Amino acid sequence: MKRQGIAEALRDAITEEMARDTRVFCIGEDIGVPGGWGGAFTVTLGLAEKFPGRIIDTPIAELGFTGIAVGAAMMGLRPIADVQYGDFLFLASDQLINNAAKLRYMSGGAIKVPMVMRAPVGATGRGSQHAQSMERYFTGVPGLKVVAVSTAFDAKGMLKAAVRDDNPVMIFEHKLLYGSKGARAEPGAVDATSEIPDEDYVVPLDRAAVRREGRHVTILGWLLMAHFARQAAEILAQEGIEAEVIDVRSLSPIDYETIGASLRKTGRVVIVEEGPKTGGVSAEIAAGIMENCADALMAPVVRVASADVPVPFTPVLENAYRPDVPRIVEAARQLVQH
Amino acid sequence: MNPTSTPSTPAVSVLTGDRSFLLRLYEQLVLIREFEERVKFLFLEGTMPGTIHQCQGQEATAVGVCAALRADDYITSTFRGHGHALAKGLGVQEMLDELFGAVTGCCKGKGGSMHMGNMDKGMVPGIAIVGGGIPLAAGMALAFKMQRRPQVVACFFGDGAVAEGAFHEGVNMAAIWNLPVVFVCENNLYGASTRIDKVMKNPRVSDRAASYGFRGETVDGNDVLAVLGAARRAAAECREGQGPVLLELLTYRRTGHSRRDACHYQAKDEREAWFARDPIERYAAQLLTRSDVTLADLAAVKARVIQEIDAGVERAKRAPQPTVAELTTDVLA
Ligand SMILES: Cc1ncc(C[n+]2csc(CCOP(=O)(O)OP(=O)(O)O)c2C)c(N)n1
Ligand SMILES: [Mg+2]
């Protein structure tokens, strides 16, 4: 066992998968430059020396290198691509959505696209174009699997599962959760370290995780919001409200079995999402709950999400934009009184 | 890569040019350098929020290009836009206020370092998506052309942006429609940590113009008068309907790509060679060849600039922050 942060855990996952399977390689911007940073958040630091020729630095060309990853995957390789900030997925999305996600279907099942796309998301004092919660744009795309990792344990296990999966898998990571060090450390970072087993393991790409058990209300979140939900639960506990916290983690498909089992206990649910409320993943989850387990609900579904605005720069407004622990506590408290 | 420029006669001679104009250029160069140094200090000290991308060493590109523009011409910029902003006439105070997230900032605190801009001064908020400003500038120029307005757009971007699809698409449309855009590639040899020779088979960016059928030129971007001369020619061609023009300005970033980057990927001898070609020192030496410019004159410029920044920082630290009600304003027109 060793204690690791998400950046280190992802690095180890990549290292182990590349050592295990020579078809695996990494492609992206500034990921293997000598004297560089190992990607924007240090995940690939040191890997270029370990795996010569398999950590491929590209020009700044997201559409291009994503297409290259798709093509290489079709021909039998297993690329792990990454964008430096999730916001740049808008440039890559033609290749992801029109090609990676559809080639299997369009070919009548002849083609496999076993690729991984990693993307850091979240509001972190950088303004509107380096901050968006991008997972919402991909969860509704048939042919893609979408996960979001909030602990180092999951980051390692889900990245490994994604590399071994025969489909395109998108992994969303949060800038405040990496635990990047040195010059790439993030102010305001939240501890997402885990005890990492020495043995090889994978975490399935389609299961939510119950992070805390409780019987009065269920709080659903992912990425940074999974951490905030747990912090909220601690405060609620002091008031005698026992919240069950679920890290949704798998955003496509969504694990309604785990969510439904919790709702049958609590009858109440708060869904927390960083990102504008309109059109968010929380809307899909709310609808899914109505279809899958409405009978368990004793009160309407409540959402805590960001305002329907671009992400503002100034910290006062960014803090108002991002759901925080007090807002989650308040929503849960009101719901329990309902 | 050889940093010397293709020969080009500067439109302004340092010996015969107007003294106050030439000193004004010097003041802008020094203002940008001192502004950036102060911002770096404030950021590292932890008093200034956000992240920073700075332009120490590249001051002459911003100053030379913007000095060739009229007040009602526009520029588009990038995440590395502080120098462009100061050169286009944004005030020290509105910029510092913006960096401190104040409602009195040029974007009311909503933009921040990467999105510095002020439409009244002819600067679109910085586009922090690499290459994203290129089609945008072409679109602005299309509007000028269709409305028969005599304006031009100078579109700043880095060497890294040339690899994006947006470069190809935007530049090509500007070319086929003869749009009044001066495409200004600040070639500082690096896109983030990646050196251009690793990502370009032909690292001469200006060559690309010919393949789209318009004129390109490589200029010593650390020679403010050479940049000014090239930008004046380019802007004049654009105004006459002969646009676009691609200017490749060879320069070098003396500071980190962002935040606390220590530039370990830049070779020591390369850094030293470029530090020896510092745009401000070089221009100062040129100015001092005039009999009516003294070291004391230059020192006075610097002192004035520092005083302005000192005062600006003090005010910016106390400038009012937006109220939470501002979160939902300005979303739709
Ligand atoms: C589409 C996109 N991809 C990647 C980035 C991350 N990024 C920010 S600046 C930068 C390097 C840009 O290099 P260049 O265009 O040469 O400009 P410079 O930084 O040298 O001024 C990168 C990769 C981005 N902002 N946008
Ligand atoms: Mg560059």
XYZ file of C-alpha atoms and ligand atoms in Angstrom:
698
model
C 0.000 0.000 0.000
C 1.077 3.560 -0.591
C -0.657 6.899 -0.265
C -0.954 8.755 -3.569
C -2.690 11.700 -5.146
C -4.598 11.541 -8.414
C -1.761 12.791 -10.628
C 0.609 10.129 -9.259
C -2.026 7.414 -9.411
C -2.805 8.218 -13.044
C 0.927 8.219 -13.805
C 1.307 4.782 -12.255
C -1.746 3.492 -14.097
C -0.313 4.676 -17.411
C 3.118 3.261 -16.562
C 1.716 -0.133 -15.642
C -0.578 -0.337 -18.660
C 2.210 0.689 -21.025
C 4.503 -1.922 -19.494
C 1.786 -4.578 -19.695
C 0.671 -3.872 -23.263
C 2.938 -2.478 -25.968
C -0.094 -1.257 -27.910
C -0.703 1.441 -25.316
C 0.786 4.893 -25.956
C 0.130 8.500 -24.913
C -0.524 11.412 -27.235
C -1.026 15.085 -26.396
C 0.574 18.506 -25.992
C 3.685 19.063 -23.836
C 3.397 15.580 -22.330
C 6.955 14.353 -22.809
C 9.139 17.410 -23.398
C 12.512 17.207 -21.605
C 12.569 19.941 -18.970
C 8.799 20.319 -19.333
C 5.982 19.501 -16.967
C 4.684 16.109 -18.049
C 1.419 17.537 -19.348
C -0.455 20.472 -17.864
C -0.854 18.687 -14.514
C 2.285 16.487 -14.317
C 0.485 13.202 -15.017
C 2.995 11.996 -17.637
C 6.088 13.412 -15.929
C 9.094 11.140 -16.482
C 7.283 8.702 -18.777
C 9.018 9.799 -21.982
C 12.337 8.508 -20.622
C 10.744 5.219 -19.560
C 8.922 4.609 -22.830
C 10.911 6.099 -25.710
C 8.748 6.747 -28.749
C 5.499 6.020 -26.939
C 4.879 9.394 -25.323
C 4.040 11.449 -28.385
C 4.161 15.237 -28.145
C 1.962 16.898 -30.705
C 1.579 20.370 -32.151
C -1.268 22.388 -30.639
C -3.848 20.630 -32.748
C -6.620 19.010 -30.732
C -8.777 18.042 -33.691
C -5.764 16.549 -35.425
C -4.293 14.501 -32.624
C -7.694 13.252 -31.534
C -8.338 12.041 -35.060
C -4.909 10.445 -35.037
C -5.765 8.656 -31.801
C -9.037 7.411 -33.318
C -7.284 6.180 -36.451
C -4.523 4.478 -34.482
C -7.098 2.833 -32.233
C -8.979 1.496 -35.262
C -5.760 -0.098 -36.460
C -5.172 -1.913 -33.190
C -3.290 0.479 -30.910
C -4.604 1.720 -27.559
C -3.994 5.450 -27.332
C -4.368 7.517 -24.190
C -4.937 11.058 -25.441
C -5.304 14.107 -23.269
C -6.243 17.744 -23.650
C -4.533 20.197 -21.312
C -7.874 21.691 -20.309
C -11.253 20.078 -20.896
C -12.443 23.257 -22.617
C -10.323 22.305 -25.636
C -12.516 19.255 -26.189
C -14.732 21.554 -28.230
C -11.961 21.543 -30.841
C -11.519 17.770 -30.624
C -15.202 16.953 -30.508
C -15.771 16.355 -34.207
C -13.359 13.428 -34.105
C -14.733 12.221 -30.777
C -18.413 12.530 -31.525
C -18.643 12.018 -35.274
C -15.903 9.433 -35.591
C -14.839 7.705 -32.371
C -18.369 7.330 -31.054
C -20.014 6.272 -34.310
C -17.540 4.217 -36.324
C -18.519 0.971 -34.668
C -22.196 1.532 -35.349
C -21.751 2.896 -38.862
C -19.581 -0.088 -39.761
C -22.192 -2.519 -38.532
C -19.932 -3.622 -35.705
C -16.785 -4.097 -37.807
C -14.679 -1.397 -36.122
C -13.394 -1.039 -32.568
C -12.050 2.258 -31.201
C -10.255 1.370 -27.954
C -9.045 4.831 -26.995
C -9.013 6.936 -23.855
C -9.430 10.716 -23.743
C -8.478 12.378 -20.473
C -9.630 15.914 -19.680
C -9.163 18.202 -16.653
C -12.208 20.283 -15.769
C -13.429 22.699 -13.113
C -13.426 26.388 -12.225
C -10.023 27.391 -10.819
C -9.474 31.136 -11.146
C -8.619 31.002 -14.820
C -11.720 32.629 -16.302
C -14.338 31.436 -18.759
C -12.300 29.389 -21.233
C -10.257 27.209 -18.872
C -12.971 26.255 -16.429
C -15.940 24.522 -17.913
C -17.444 21.299 -16.645
C -17.324 19.467 -19.947
C -18.772 16.099 -18.995
C -22.301 17.288 -19.817
C -21.430 17.599 -23.505
C -20.425 13.959 -23.863
C -22.795 12.025 -21.605
C -25.541 12.126 -24.225
C -23.374 10.767 -27.025
C -24.167 7.124 -27.770
C -20.986 5.167 -28.368
C -18.912 6.901 -25.692
C -18.344 5.834 -22.108
C -17.905 8.742 -19.702
C -16.428 8.618 -16.203
C -15.309 11.216 -13.674
C -12.711 10.378 -11.033
C -12.651 11.965 -7.602
C -10.157 9.807 -5.698
C -6.703 8.497 -6.482
C -7.930 4.921 -6.053
C -10.627 5.403 -8.688
C -8.328 7.366 -10.967
C -5.904 4.483 -11.158
C -8.514 1.742 -11.378
C -10.747 3.505 -13.871
C -7.914 4.574 -16.141
C -6.747 0.962 -16.242
C -10.254 -0.243 -16.987
C -10.573 2.392 -19.705
C -7.313 1.341 -21.375
C -8.492 -2.285 -21.408
C -11.962 -1.380 -22.679
C -12.626 -1.807 -26.400
C -14.619 1.436 -26.625
C -13.774 5.130 -26.553
C -13.749 6.175 -22.904
C -13.644 9.772 -21.692
C -12.163 10.354 -18.258
C -12.844 13.669 -16.574
C -10.479 14.803 -13.840
C -10.718 17.903 -11.642
C -7.897 20.435 -11.470
C -8.385 20.925 -7.726
C -8.093 17.198 -7.059
C -4.841 16.243 -8.816
C -2.503 16.979 -5.955
C 0.034 18.187 -8.555
C 3.220 19.380 -6.940
C 5.858 22.056 -7.457
C 5.229 24.709 -10.075
C 2.031 22.967 -11.180
C 0.398 22.870 -7.731
C -3.104 24.372 -7.598
C -4.159 26.917 -5.013
C -7.353 25.782 -3.276
C -6.644 22.108 -3.949
C -8.685 19.477 -2.083
C -7.128 16.266 -0.746
C -8.110 13.380 -3.012
C -5.331 10.994 -1.991
C -6.021 7.292 -1.421
C -4.242 4.209 -0.172
C -3.242 2.457 -3.372
C -2.779 -1.320 -3.261
C 0.418 -2.787 -4.656
C -1.493 -5.327 -6.739
C -3.049 -4.660 -10.105
C -6.739 -3.716 -9.903
C -9.428 -2.108 -12.026
C -12.519 -0.141 -11.069
C -15.528 -0.856 -13.300
C -16.647 1.968 -15.574
C -20.355 1.579 -14.831
C -20.709 1.566 -11.041
C -21.380 4.435 -8.652
C -19.680 4.369 -5.228
C -21.368 4.880 -1.880
C -18.925 7.117 0.014
C -20.912 7.468 3.204
C -23.986 5.648 4.451
C -27.026 7.442 5.776
C -30.783 7.090 5.989
C -32.362 10.553 5.771
C -31.261 11.920 2.433
C -29.081 10.877 -0.498
C -26.581 13.366 -1.921
C -25.250 12.619 -5.388
C -22.136 14.290 -6.775
C -18.961 13.639 -8.758
C -15.493 15.162 -9.042
C -15.080 18.093 -6.651
C -18.761 17.959 -5.744
C -18.376 14.413 -4.392
C -15.899 15.854 -1.877
C -18.131 18.799 -1.046
C -21.059 16.410 -0.570
C -19.065 14.441 1.998
C -18.101 17.617 3.816
C -21.760 18.646 3.818
C -22.730 15.263 5.230
C -20.371 15.764 8.184
C -22.052 19.052 9.015
C -25.526 17.564 8.589
C -24.571 14.721 10.908
C -23.967 17.234 13.696
C -27.613 18.241 13.300
C -28.781 14.643 13.393
C -29.310 14.362 9.649
C -27.652 11.255 8.258
C -26.888 11.797 4.599
C -25.887 9.008 2.268
C -23.257 10.290 -0.173
C -22.866 8.683 -3.559
C -20.060 9.494 -5.959
C -21.874 8.955 -9.259
C -18.469 8.560 -10.957
C -19.834 6.721 -13.995
C -21.717 9.402 -15.944
C -22.511 7.313 -18.996
C -23.916 4.847 -18.305
C -25.380 5.952 -14.969
C -25.692 3.321 -12.252
C -29.356 3.539 -11.261
C -29.079 0.309 -9.327
C -26.848 1.871 -6.681
C -28.730 5.172 -6.767
C -32.108 3.406 -6.550
C -31.012 1.244 -3.627
C -30.045 4.382 -1.747
C -33.278 6.185 -2.569
C -35.260 3.239 -1.267
C -33.548 3.885 2.057
C -33.751 7.673 2.147
C -36.630 8.663 -0.153
C -34.922 12.004 -0.776
C -32.196 13.119 -3.134
C -30.047 16.182 -3.743
C -27.991 16.127 -6.932
C -24.964 18.409 -6.860
C -23.254 19.519 -10.049
C -20.503 21.971 -10.866
C -21.619 23.539 -14.131
C -24.727 25.379 -15.291
C -27.961 23.812 -14.126
C -29.670 23.906 -17.510
C -28.776 20.898 -19.590
C -26.486 19.448 -16.956
C -25.830 15.804 -16.149
C -27.965 16.332 -13.057
C -30.975 16.857 -15.330
C -30.367 13.477 -16.897
C -29.952 11.853 -13.497
C -33.163 13.457 -12.237
C -35.052 12.150 -15.250
C -33.442 8.739 -14.833
C -34.524 8.621 -11.206
C -38.106 9.342 -12.246
C -37.972 6.506 -14.746
C -36.128 4.017 -12.569
C -37.126 4.614 -8.980
C -39.815 7.311 -8.703
C -41.707 5.007 -6.349
C -38.976 5.480 -3.767
C -39.237 9.277 -3.718
C -40.929 10.932 -0.745
C -40.108 14.431 -1.965
C -39.228 16.074 -5.286
C -35.689 15.779 -6.606
C -33.543 18.793 -5.666
C -30.581 20.069 -7.645
C -27.723 22.265 -6.498
C -25.789 23.465 -9.541
C -24.070 26.527 -10.933
C -25.910 29.500 -12.329
C -26.598 29.499 -16.051
C -23.641 31.749 -16.808
C -20.113 31.356 -18.191
C -17.519 30.831 -15.464
C -16.459 34.235 -14.102
C -12.840 35.070 -13.286
C -12.989 37.043 -10.083
C -12.858 34.826 -6.992
C -15.960 36.372 -5.397
C -18.050 35.493 -8.425
C -16.366 32.160 -9.058
C -17.154 31.117 -5.506
C -20.753 32.173 -6.020
C -20.807 30.219 -9.268
C -19.504 26.932 -7.897
C -21.832 25.048 -5.533
C -20.283 25.037 -2.079
C -20.725 23.098 1.149
C -23.162 25.553 2.795
C -25.473 25.446 -0.228
C -25.474 21.651 -0.207
C -26.136 21.555 3.535
C -29.000 24.004 3.179
C -30.590 22.089 0.308
C -30.394 18.783 2.202
C -31.730 20.356 5.389
C -34.752 21.817 3.603
C -35.412 18.581 1.794
C -35.387 16.550 4.976
C -37.930 18.938 6.497
C -40.116 18.556 3.403
C 16.852 29.580 -35.959
C 18.541 32.732 -37.125
C 16.910 35.624 -35.295
C 17.889 38.322 -37.759
C 15.206 39.896 -39.857
C 14.809 40.002 -43.577
C 16.096 43.455 -44.510
C 13.400 46.051 -44.342
C 13.724 49.792 -44.152
C 12.155 51.030 -40.946
C 9.446 53.565 -41.685
C 10.823 55.657 -38.857
C 14.501 56.404 -38.495
C 15.783 56.648 -34.990
C 18.013 59.565 -35.940
C 15.563 61.716 -37.864
C 12.265 60.630 -36.328
C 10.179 62.789 -34.036
C 11.779 62.760 -30.594
C 8.610 62.673 -28.564
C 7.125 59.909 -30.716
C 10.258 57.827 -30.330
C 10.323 58.386 -26.594
C 6.676 57.457 -26.419
C 7.535 54.065 -27.951
C 10.254 53.682 -25.346
C 7.822 54.512 -22.593
C 5.406 51.852 -23.827
C 8.127 49.215 -23.939
C 9.208 50.050 -20.425
C 5.630 50.241 -19.208
C 4.928 46.725 -20.435
C 8.130 45.340 -18.900
C 7.585 47.007 -15.536
C 3.890 46.135 -15.499
C 4.660 42.474 -16.125
C 7.408 42.378 -13.521
C 5.068 43.866 -10.948
C 2.273 41.474 -11.837
C 4.666 38.561 -11.487
C 5.673 39.774 -8.052
C 2.070 40.262 -6.948
C 1.103 36.857 -8.247
C 4.004 35.029 -6.607
C 3.452 36.988 -3.420
C -0.083 35.626 -3.470
C -1.955 38.911 -3.411
C -3.149 38.660 -7.008
C -5.577 35.854 -7.848
C -5.780 33.689 -10.942
C -3.029 32.589 -13.287
C -0.666 34.604 -15.476
C 0.893 34.368 -18.939
C 3.408 37.133 -19.434
C 5.339 38.762 -22.267
C 8.662 39.965 -20.848
C 11.054 40.023 -23.807
C 8.295 40.369 -26.391
C 7.377 44.002 -25.729
C 8.470 45.289 -29.137
C 5.952 43.182 -31.037
C 2.995 44.689 -29.208
C 4.351 48.231 -29.254
C 5.503 48.193 -32.869
C 2.274 46.759 -34.230
C -0.096 48.889 -32.177
C 1.841 52.058 -32.983
C 1.027 51.381 -36.636
C -2.711 51.230 -35.934
C -5.306 53.962 -35.578
C -7.399 54.327 -32.460
C -10.440 52.821 -34.194
C -8.552 49.825 -35.530
C -8.936 46.635 -33.533
C -6.654 43.971 -32.211
C -7.409 40.436 -31.133
C -5.157 38.859 -28.568
C -4.476 35.707 -26.617
C -3.973 34.445 -23.061
C -0.692 36.418 -23.213
C -2.324 39.784 -23.720
C -1.078 42.279 -21.134
C 1.453 43.806 -23.522
C -1.027 44.029 -26.383
C -3.503 45.734 -24.090
C -1.091 48.371 -22.815
C 0.157 49.028 -26.347
C -3.390 49.433 -27.655
C -4.075 52.055 -25.028
C -5.754 50.261 -22.157
C -4.998 51.987 -18.886
C -2.778 50.584 -16.189
C -5.561 51.089 -13.672
C -8.344 49.270 -15.526
C -5.961 46.378 -16.142
C -4.708 46.108 -12.578
C -8.274 46.358 -11.333
C -9.219 43.516 -13.661
C -6.319 41.390 -12.432
C -7.442 41.962 -8.857
C -10.961 40.908 -9.859
C -12.463 44.329 -9.206
C -15.708 45.520 -10.722
C -13.827 48.592 -11.933
C -11.633 46.396 -14.155
C -11.814 46.582 -17.934
C -14.051 43.479 -17.977
C -15.693 44.122 -14.578
C -13.597 41.356 -13.050
C -15.310 38.744 -15.194
C -12.464 38.303 -17.655
C -9.183 38.243 -15.742
C -5.636 37.999 -17.024
C -6.351 35.751 -19.991
C -9.285 37.803 -21.266
C -7.963 41.323 -20.969
C -9.658 43.706 -23.372
C -11.674 46.856 -23.863
C -13.792 47.315 -26.976
C -13.786 51.107 -26.566
C -10.032 51.024 -26.993
C -10.157 48.601 -29.903
C -9.191 45.419 -28.124
C -11.345 42.296 -28.098
C -10.999 40.395 -24.805
C -8.111 37.965 -25.119
C -9.100 34.664 -26.696
C -7.434 32.017 -24.567
C -8.163 29.160 -26.938
C -5.039 28.860 -29.075
C -5.917 29.930 -32.619
C -9.429 30.972 -31.636
C -8.821 34.630 -32.461
C -7.821 33.988 -36.059
C -11.209 33.333 -37.715
C -12.694 35.894 -35.338
C -10.357 38.588 -36.658
C -11.186 37.583 -40.212
C -14.863 37.961 -39.396
C -14.318 41.430 -37.969
C -12.429 42.347 -41.110
C -15.247 40.970 -43.247
C -17.596 43.353 -41.449
C -15.262 46.278 -42.173
C -15.112 45.322 -45.806
C -18.866 44.819 -46.219
C -19.607 48.072 -44.417
C -16.851 49.901 -46.296
C -15.265 51.006 -43.056
C -11.583 51.948 -43.382
C -10.509 49.907 -40.359
C -8.104 47.030 -39.995
C -7.685 44.248 -37.464
C -4.323 43.162 -36.160
C -4.632 39.573 -35.008
C -1.975 38.499 -32.517
C -1.228 34.820 -32.053
C 1.754 32.625 -31.259
C 3.783 30.181 -33.296
C 1.812 27.422 -31.603
C -1.449 28.602 -33.141
C -0.205 27.911 -36.648
C -0.787 24.192 -36.084
C -4.479 24.627 -35.277
C -7.135 24.090 -37.925
C -8.466 27.535 -37.057
C -5.317 29.100 -38.517
C -5.771 27.413 -41.880
C -9.463 28.111 -42.097
C -9.315 31.722 -40.936
C -6.281 32.740 -42.933
C -7.588 31.131 -46.100
C -10.890 32.968 -45.975
C -9.137 36.238 -45.222
C -7.001 35.584 -48.301
C -9.755 34.692 -50.768
C -11.800 37.726 -49.735
C -8.839 40.126 -49.426
C -9.800 41.026 -45.886
C -8.067 43.827 -43.964
C -6.327 41.685 -41.352
C -2.717 41.882 -40.309
C -1.985 38.408 -38.983
C 0.728 38.915 -36.388
C 2.505 35.723 -35.427
C 4.713 36.318 -32.415
C 7.171 33.534 -33.029
C 8.916 33.135 -29.688
C 10.194 29.677 -30.673
C 8.022 27.876 -28.136
C 4.408 26.863 -27.740
C 4.247 26.249 -23.995
C 7.256 23.916 -23.452
C 7.416 22.672 -27.041
C 10.053 24.104 -29.390
C 8.862 24.932 -32.893
C 11.308 22.627 -34.668
C 9.569 19.694 -32.998
C 6.160 20.638 -34.372
C 6.894 22.342 -37.705
C 8.709 20.786 -40.638
C 9.083 24.288 -42.059
C 9.633 26.601 -39.099
C 9.508 29.759 -41.250
C 5.953 30.806 -40.424
C 5.792 33.631 -42.964
C 6.266 31.107 -45.788
C 2.731 29.940 -45.165
C 1.242 33.139 -46.553
C 2.430 32.335 -50.072
C 0.616 29.015 -50.024
C -2.621 30.905 -49.441
C -1.724 33.483 -52.082
C -0.893 36.554 -50.024
C 2.158 38.338 -48.689
C 4.108 37.223 -45.651
C 7.202 38.699 -44.076
C 9.593 37.733 -41.284
C 10.748 40.602 -39.110
C 13.103 40.998 -36.171
C 10.441 41.187 -33.495
C 12.877 42.544 -30.935
C 13.498 45.664 -33.022
C 10.580 47.930 -32.334
C 11.205 50.187 -35.322
C 11.468 47.244 -37.697
C 8.166 45.949 -36.374
C 6.597 49.379 -36.679
C 7.765 49.729 -40.256
C 6.473 46.308 -41.281
C 3.175 46.850 -39.498
C 2.666 50.239 -41.161
C 3.208 48.722 -44.584
C 0.876 45.859 -43.781
C -1.863 48.094 -42.388
C -1.612 50.384 -45.418
C -1.974 47.432 -47.779
C -4.986 46.214 -45.843
C -6.633 49.633 -45.983
C -6.110 49.683 -49.749
C -7.904 46.371 -50.112
C -4.644 44.430 -50.598
C -4.933 42.419 -47.410
C -4.366 40.249 -45.610
C -0.686 40.256 -44.624
C 1.119 37.777 -42.403
C 3.873 39.198 -40.217
C 6.111 36.729 -38.453
C 7.834 38.560 -35.610
C 10.816 36.698 -34.220
C 11.059 37.182 -30.497
C 11.657 35.348 -27.246
C 9.836 34.884 -23.959
C 12.172 35.755 -21.083
C 9.737 34.522 -18.469
C 7.819 31.336 -17.801
C 5.015 30.160 -20.043
C 2.665 30.609 -17.115
C 2.621 30.841 -13.346
C 5.813 29.470 -11.803
C 7.282 27.854 -14.906
C 11.088 27.826 -14.649
C 11.684 27.310 -18.417
C 13.932 24.276 -18.001
C 13.116 23.328 -21.595
C 14.864 26.456 -22.947
C 18.581 25.851 -23.618
C 20.928 28.066 -21.638
C 22.899 29.339 -24.631
C 19.686 30.082 -26.483
C 18.376 32.093 -23.544
C 21.620 33.998 -23.262
C 21.683 34.791 -26.966
C 18.185 36.173 -26.832
C 18.688 38.026 -23.573
C 21.514 39.812 -25.355
C 18.969 40.934 -27.944
C 16.605 42.419 -25.410
C 14.190 44.752 -27.216
C 14.294 47.469 -24.586
C 18.059 47.602 -24.173
C 18.509 47.593 -27.922
C 16.072 50.399 -28.462
C 17.599 52.400 -25.623
C 21.000 52.068 -27.265
C 19.528 53.239 -30.561
C 17.866 56.227 -28.927
C 21.072 57.223 -27.197
C 22.758 57.679 -30.574
C 20.657 60.826 -30.856
C 22.209 63.968 -29.470
C 18.916 65.003 -27.857
C 18.304 61.826 -25.835
C 20.244 61.209 -22.642
C 20.430 58.428 -20.105
C 18.672 60.777 -17.715
C 15.757 61.086 -20.160
C 15.386 57.328 -20.261
C 15.685 57.041 -16.494
C 12.965 59.636 -16.119
C 10.662 57.609 -18.355
C 11.213 54.538 -16.236
C 10.679 56.425 -12.993
C 7.400 57.858 -14.284
C 6.193 54.433 -15.349
C 7.060 52.857 -12.023
C 5.271 55.622 -10.192
C 2.139 55.041 -12.267
C 2.241 51.324 -11.557
C 2.867 51.853 -7.831
C -0.155 54.105 -7.574
C -2.228 51.733 -9.684
C -1.449 48.737 -7.506
C -2.386 50.594 -4.342
C -5.728 51.609 -5.837
C -6.398 48.193 -7.376
C -5.905 46.462 -4.042
C -8.679 48.574 -2.579
C -10.907 48.603 -5.666
C -14.459 47.381 -5.119
C -15.197 43.730 -5.848
C -18.400 42.899 -7.702
C -21.445 41.934 -5.668
C -22.901 38.474 -6.135
C -25.752 40.039 -8.138
C -23.192 40.620 -10.897
C -22.876 36.863 -11.394
C -25.922 36.687 -13.641
C -25.591 39.991 -15.503
C -24.012 40.384 -18.967
C -24.944 36.878 -20.129
C -27.312 37.901 -22.904
C -27.677 41.209 -24.726
C -6.831 25.145 -28.114
C -5.835 25.244 -27.027
N -4.963 24.235 -26.840
C -4.057 24.297 -25.852
C -4.014 25.388 -25.029
C -3.038 25.421 -23.870
N -2.000 26.371 -24.171
C -2.088 27.629 -23.719
S -0.871 28.554 -24.300
C -0.203 27.282 -25.141
C 1.009 27.505 -25.956
C 0.762 28.509 -27.014
O 1.909 28.714 -27.757
P 2.010 29.909 -28.769
O 0.814 29.907 -29.650
O 3.320 29.807 -29.420
O 1.912 31.207 -27.874
P 2.907 31.667 -26.717
O 2.505 30.964 -25.489
O 4.287 31.327 -27.135
O 2.683 33.121 -26.588
C -0.927 26.143 -24.957
C -0.592 24.830 -25.519
C -4.948 26.420 -25.243
N -5.005 27.498 -24.460
N -5.832 26.333 -26.257
Mg 5.069 30.697 -28.913
